[in-house]
Short mmCIF file of C-alpha atoms in Angstrom, two decimals:
data_model
loop_
_atom_site.label_atom_id
_atom_site.label_comp_id
_atom_site.label_asym_id
_atom_site.label_seq_id
_atom_site.Cartn_x
_atom_site.Cartn_y
_atom_site.Cartn_z
CA MET P 1 -8.65 -15.98 -45.81
CA LYS P 2 -12.56 -14.78 -47.01
CA ASP P 3 -11.30 -10.97 -47.24
CA SER P 4 -8.47 -11.99 -49.36
CA VAL P 5 -10.87 -13.76 -52.06
CA LYS P 6 -13.11 -11.28 -52.06
CA LYS P 7 -10.99 -8.40 -52.55
CA PRO P 8 -9.54 -9.48 -55.72
CA ILE P 9 -13.56 -10.71 -57.07
CA LYS P 10 -14.54 -6.96 -56.20
CA ILE P 11 -11.91 -5.59 -57.73
CA ALA P 12 -12.69 -7.63 -61.33
CA ALA P 13 -16.28 -6.98 -60.99
CA TRP P 14 -15.67 -2.89 -60.68
CA CYS P 15 -13.06 -3.22 -63.26
CA LEU P 16 -15.87 -5.34 -66.06
CA LEU P 17 -18.29 -2.39 -64.92
CA GLY P 18 -15.82 -0.11 -65.63
CA VAL P 19 -15.15 -1.34 -69.29
CA ILE P 20 -19.38 -2.00 -69.78
CA GLY P 21 -19.79 1.80 -68.96
CA LEU P 22 -16.85 2.94 -71.38
CA PHE P 23 -18.50 0.97 -73.74
CA ILE P 24 -21.71 2.07 -73.41
CA VAL P 25 -20.43 6.09 -73.34
CA ILE P 26 -18.01 5.46 -76.53
CA MET P 27 -21.36 3.83 -78.34
CA LEU P 28 -23.94 6.61 -77.20
CA GLY P 29 -20.73 9.30 -78.29
CA SER P 30 -21.10 7.19 -82.03
CA LEU P 31 -24.51 7.42 -82.10
CA LEU P 32 -25.31 11.10 -81.25
CA VAL P 33 -22.45 12.39 -83.71
CA GLN P 34 -23.66 10.52 -86.41
CA LYS P 35 -27.76 11.79 -85.89
CA TYR P 36 -27.30 15.31 -84.80
CA ILE P 37 -24.04 16.29 -86.28
CA LYS P 38 -23.72 14.66 -89.66
CA LYS P 39 -27.57 14.40 -90.14
CA SER P 40 -27.41 10.75 -90.38
CA SER P 41 -31.17 9.40 -91.40
CA VAL P 42 -29.61 5.36 -89.76
CA PRO P 43 -26.79 6.18 -87.55
CA MET P 44 -24.68 3.38 -86.98
CA PHE P 45 -22.40 1.53 -84.23
CA MET P 46 -19.72 -1.09 -85.42
CA GLY P 47 -22.07 -1.30 -88.83
CA TYR P 48 -25.03 -2.01 -86.63
CA ALA P 49 -28.12 0.02 -86.32
CA SER P 50 -31.58 -0.69 -84.49
CA MET P 51 -34.83 1.14 -85.66
CA ILE P 52 -38.35 1.08 -84.84
CA VAL P 53 -40.97 0.29 -87.83
CA ILE P 54 -43.72 2.76 -87.52
CA THR P 55 -45.61 1.67 -90.85
CA GLY P 56 -47.20 -1.69 -92.04
CA SER P 57 -45.29 -2.44 -95.44
CA MET P 58 -43.98 -5.43 -94.09
CA ASN P 59 -46.77 -6.99 -91.71
CA GLY P 60 -46.76 -10.55 -91.36
CA THR P 61 -43.20 -10.50 -91.38
CA ILE P 62 -42.38 -7.27 -89.41
CA ASP P 63 -45.13 -5.38 -87.99
CA GLU P 64 -45.65 -1.81 -86.83
CA GLY P 65 -43.87 -1.12 -83.63
CA ASP P 66 -41.40 -4.09 -83.86
CA LEU P 67 -37.90 -3.33 -83.17
CA ILE P 68 -35.34 -4.36 -85.96
CA ILE P 69 -31.32 -4.81 -85.81
CA ILE P 70 -29.74 -4.55 -88.98
CA LYS P 71 -26.01 -5.18 -90.45
CA ALA P 72 -24.30 -3.54 -92.85
CA ARG P 73 -23.10 -6.20 -95.05
CA LYS P 74 -20.55 -5.51 -98.85
CA GLU P 75 -23.10 -7.95 -100.76
CA TYR P 76 -27.16 -8.22 -101.06
CA ASP P 77 -29.36 -10.63 -102.60
CA LEU P 78 -32.10 -11.25 -103.80
CA GLY P 79 -34.90 -12.21 -101.03
CA ASP P 80 -32.82 -9.87 -98.35
CA ILE P 81 -35.03 -7.61 -96.33
CA VAL P 82 -33.40 -4.32 -96.25
CA THR P 83 -32.89 -1.23 -94.65
CA TYR P 84 -32.42 1.57 -97.69
CA ILE P 85 -32.52 5.66 -97.59
CA GLU P 86 -35.18 6.66 -100.27
CA ALA P 87 -33.11 9.33 -103.09
CA ASP P 88 -34.36 12.25 -101.30
CA GLY P 89 -31.93 11.08 -98.67
CA LYS P 90 -34.20 11.74 -95.63
CA ALA P 91 -36.25 8.71 -94.50
CA PRO P 92 -35.28 4.97 -94.20
CA VAL P 93 -37.71 2.48 -95.70
CA THR P 94 -36.93 -1.50 -94.67
CA HIS P 95 -38.28 -3.15 -97.31
CA ARG P 96 -37.09 -6.54 -99.42
CA LEU P 97 -35.43 -6.88 -102.59
CA VAL P 98 -37.65 -9.00 -104.49
CA ASN P 99 -35.97 -8.05 -108.12
CA TYR P 100 -32.86 -6.91 -110.25
CA GLY P 101 -33.02 -3.30 -111.87
CA ASP P 102 -32.03 -2.41 -115.18
CA GLU P 103 -29.28 -0.22 -114.52
CA GLU P 104 -26.16 -2.44 -112.71
CA GLY P 105 -25.83 -2.85 -108.98
CA THR P 106 -29.52 -1.69 -108.49
CA PHE P 107 -32.44 -3.25 -107.06
CA ILE P 108 -36.04 -3.81 -106.89
CA ALA P 109 -37.91 -3.27 -103.97
CA LYS P 110 -41.28 -3.87 -102.03
CA GLY P 111 -43.03 -4.34 -98.59
CA ASP P 112 -44.16 -7.53 -98.35
CA ALA P 113 -47.87 -6.34 -97.25
CA ASN P 114 -48.11 -3.87 -100.01
CA PRO P 115 -49.77 -4.83 -103.09
CA THR P 116 -46.86 -3.27 -105.77
CA VAL P 117 -43.22 -2.71 -105.62
CA ASP P 118 -41.32 0.62 -104.61
CA THR P 119 -41.43 3.47 -107.46
CA LEU P 120 -37.76 3.80 -108.06
CA PRO P 121 -34.86 1.38 -108.05
CA VAL P 122 -32.61 0.95 -105.10
CA SER P 123 -28.77 0.91 -105.68
CA VAL P 124 -26.44 -1.07 -103.19
CA ASP P 125 -25.08 2.72 -101.98
CA GLN P 126 -28.46 3.54 -100.54
CA ILE P 127 -28.29 0.39 -98.47
CA LYS P 128 -27.16 0.93 -94.78
CA GLY P 129 -27.84 -2.84 -94.33
CA GLU P 130 -29.87 -6.40 -93.89
CA VAL P 131 -32.40 -7.13 -91.40
CA VAL P 132 -30.51 -9.70 -89.10
CA VAL P 133 -32.73 -9.65 -85.83
CA VAL P 134 -36.51 -8.93 -85.30
CA ILE P 135 -37.65 -7.75 -81.37
CA PRO P 136 -41.67 -7.99 -81.59
CA LYS P 137 -43.38 -5.00 -80.01
CA VAL P 138 -40.50 -3.75 -78.11
CA GLY P 139 -40.61 -0.22 -80.30
CA LEU P 140 -43.93 0.40 -78.91
CA PHE P 141 -42.57 0.86 -75.67
CA PHE P 142 -40.08 2.98 -76.63
CA LYS P 143 -42.29 5.41 -78.98
CA TRP P 144 -44.21 5.28 -76.00
CA PHE P 145 -41.48 6.29 -73.57
CA LEU P 146 -40.24 9.17 -76.24
CA TYR P 147 -43.19 10.26 -78.13
CA GLU P 148 -46.11 9.94 -75.20
CA ALA P 149 -44.66 11.28 -72.22
CA GLY P 150 -43.69 7.97 -71.00
CA PHE P 151 -40.65 9.04 -69.46
CA VAL P 152 -42.38 10.86 -66.83
CA TYR P 153 -43.95 8.14 -65.45
CA ALA P 154 -40.49 6.44 -65.73
CA LEU P 155 -38.43 9.21 -63.56
CA ALA P 156 -41.06 9.34 -60.69
CA ILE P 157 -40.67 5.38 -60.31
CA VAL P 158 -36.85 6.10 -60.07
CA ALA P 159 -37.75 9.49 -58.18
CA ILE P 160 -39.54 6.67 -55.49
CA ILE P 161 -37.28 4.26 -55.65
CA VAL P 162 -34.16 6.11 -54.61
CA ALA P 163 -37.23 8.13 -51.71
CA GLY P 164 -37.77 4.37 -50.84
CA VAL P 165 -33.69 3.39 -50.63
CA TYR P 166 -33.06 6.73 -48.82
CA PHE P 167 -35.70 6.60 -45.98
CA TYR P 168 -34.84 2.84 -45.60
CA GLY P 169 -30.94 3.46 -45.19
CA LYS P 170 -31.88 6.63 -42.79
CA PHE P 171 -34.20 4.47 -40.66
CA LYS P 172 -32.36 1.56 -40.54
CA ASN P 173 -29.39 3.77 -39.05
CA GLU P 174 -31.33 4.93 -36.50
CA ASP P 175 -32.44 1.38 -35.29
CA ASP P 176 -28.15 1.05 -35.50
CA ASP P 177 -28.08 4.11 -32.79
CA GLU P 178 -30.52 2.96 -30.46
CA ASP P 179 -29.13 -0.48 -30.39
CA SER P 180 -25.62 0.55 -29.73
CA SER P 181 -27.03 2.96 -27.09
CA THR P 182 -28.20 0.35 -24.90
CA PRO P 183 -26.34 -0.89 -21.80
CA THR P 184 -24.65 -4.28 -21.74
CA ASP P 185 -23.39 -6.33 -19.07
CA THR P 186 -20.17 -5.45 -17.86
CA PRO P 187 -16.80 -7.68 -18.15
CA ASN P 188 -16.53 -8.52 -14.66
CA GLU P 189 -20.17 -9.58 -14.14
CA ASN P 190 -19.18 -11.35 -17.80
CA ALA P 191 -16.48 -13.08 -16.50
CA GLU P 192 -18.07 -14.53 -13.03
CA GLN P 193 -20.79 -15.90 -14.72
CA GLY P 194 -18.10 -17.60 -17.17
CA GLY P 195 -16.73 -18.93 -14.27
CA ASP P 196 -19.41 -20.76 -12.93
CA ASP P 197 -20.55 -21.97 -15.61
CA ILE P 198 -17.08 -23.53 -16.16
CA ASN P 199 -17.27 -25.32 -12.09
CA ASN P 200 -21.03 -26.47 -12.90
CA GLU P 201 -19.08 -28.13 -15.76
CA SER P 202 -16.14 -29.45 -14.09
CA VAL P 203 -18.65 -30.58 -11.71
#
């Protein structure tokens, strides 16, 4: 009965892992195509993108080293914190929309920690999305991992774990082999002992 229950659970678990793995592969593939083939400054997947804040222009609201997640919207309002691409089409900027521009469909943006507004107005077409999630300081880990050789330490830790699992399995198999080679009682001896026990209980 237990095996008949465990088998469907294992199949369901493997199917779930397969779906999650496929989703991750599709997501990474889409992001890589946008970043390295289409040269997008802000690669997005299903209307969302994540970025690491590298300046302090929004300190107090979004600090340097925070990880932000933005969501693309059709319309934006004053007070929204958005990520937009500067006029040169290169660097993304995350600032707050504080006023409307002179031209229709444009905004004036400003960093909360900046004394003045941004030099040029921002059109809706330049805006990639509104900040919907801020995860404090998580970006510092990714910065360390990607740019300060943190991946070397991560690979070393993975190698140590893999080596530990390998040697543990090897030693365990050797112990199992030794146990299996140890002599045991013969069936006749067991039968005789069993018979004595039964006689004693019957008396």
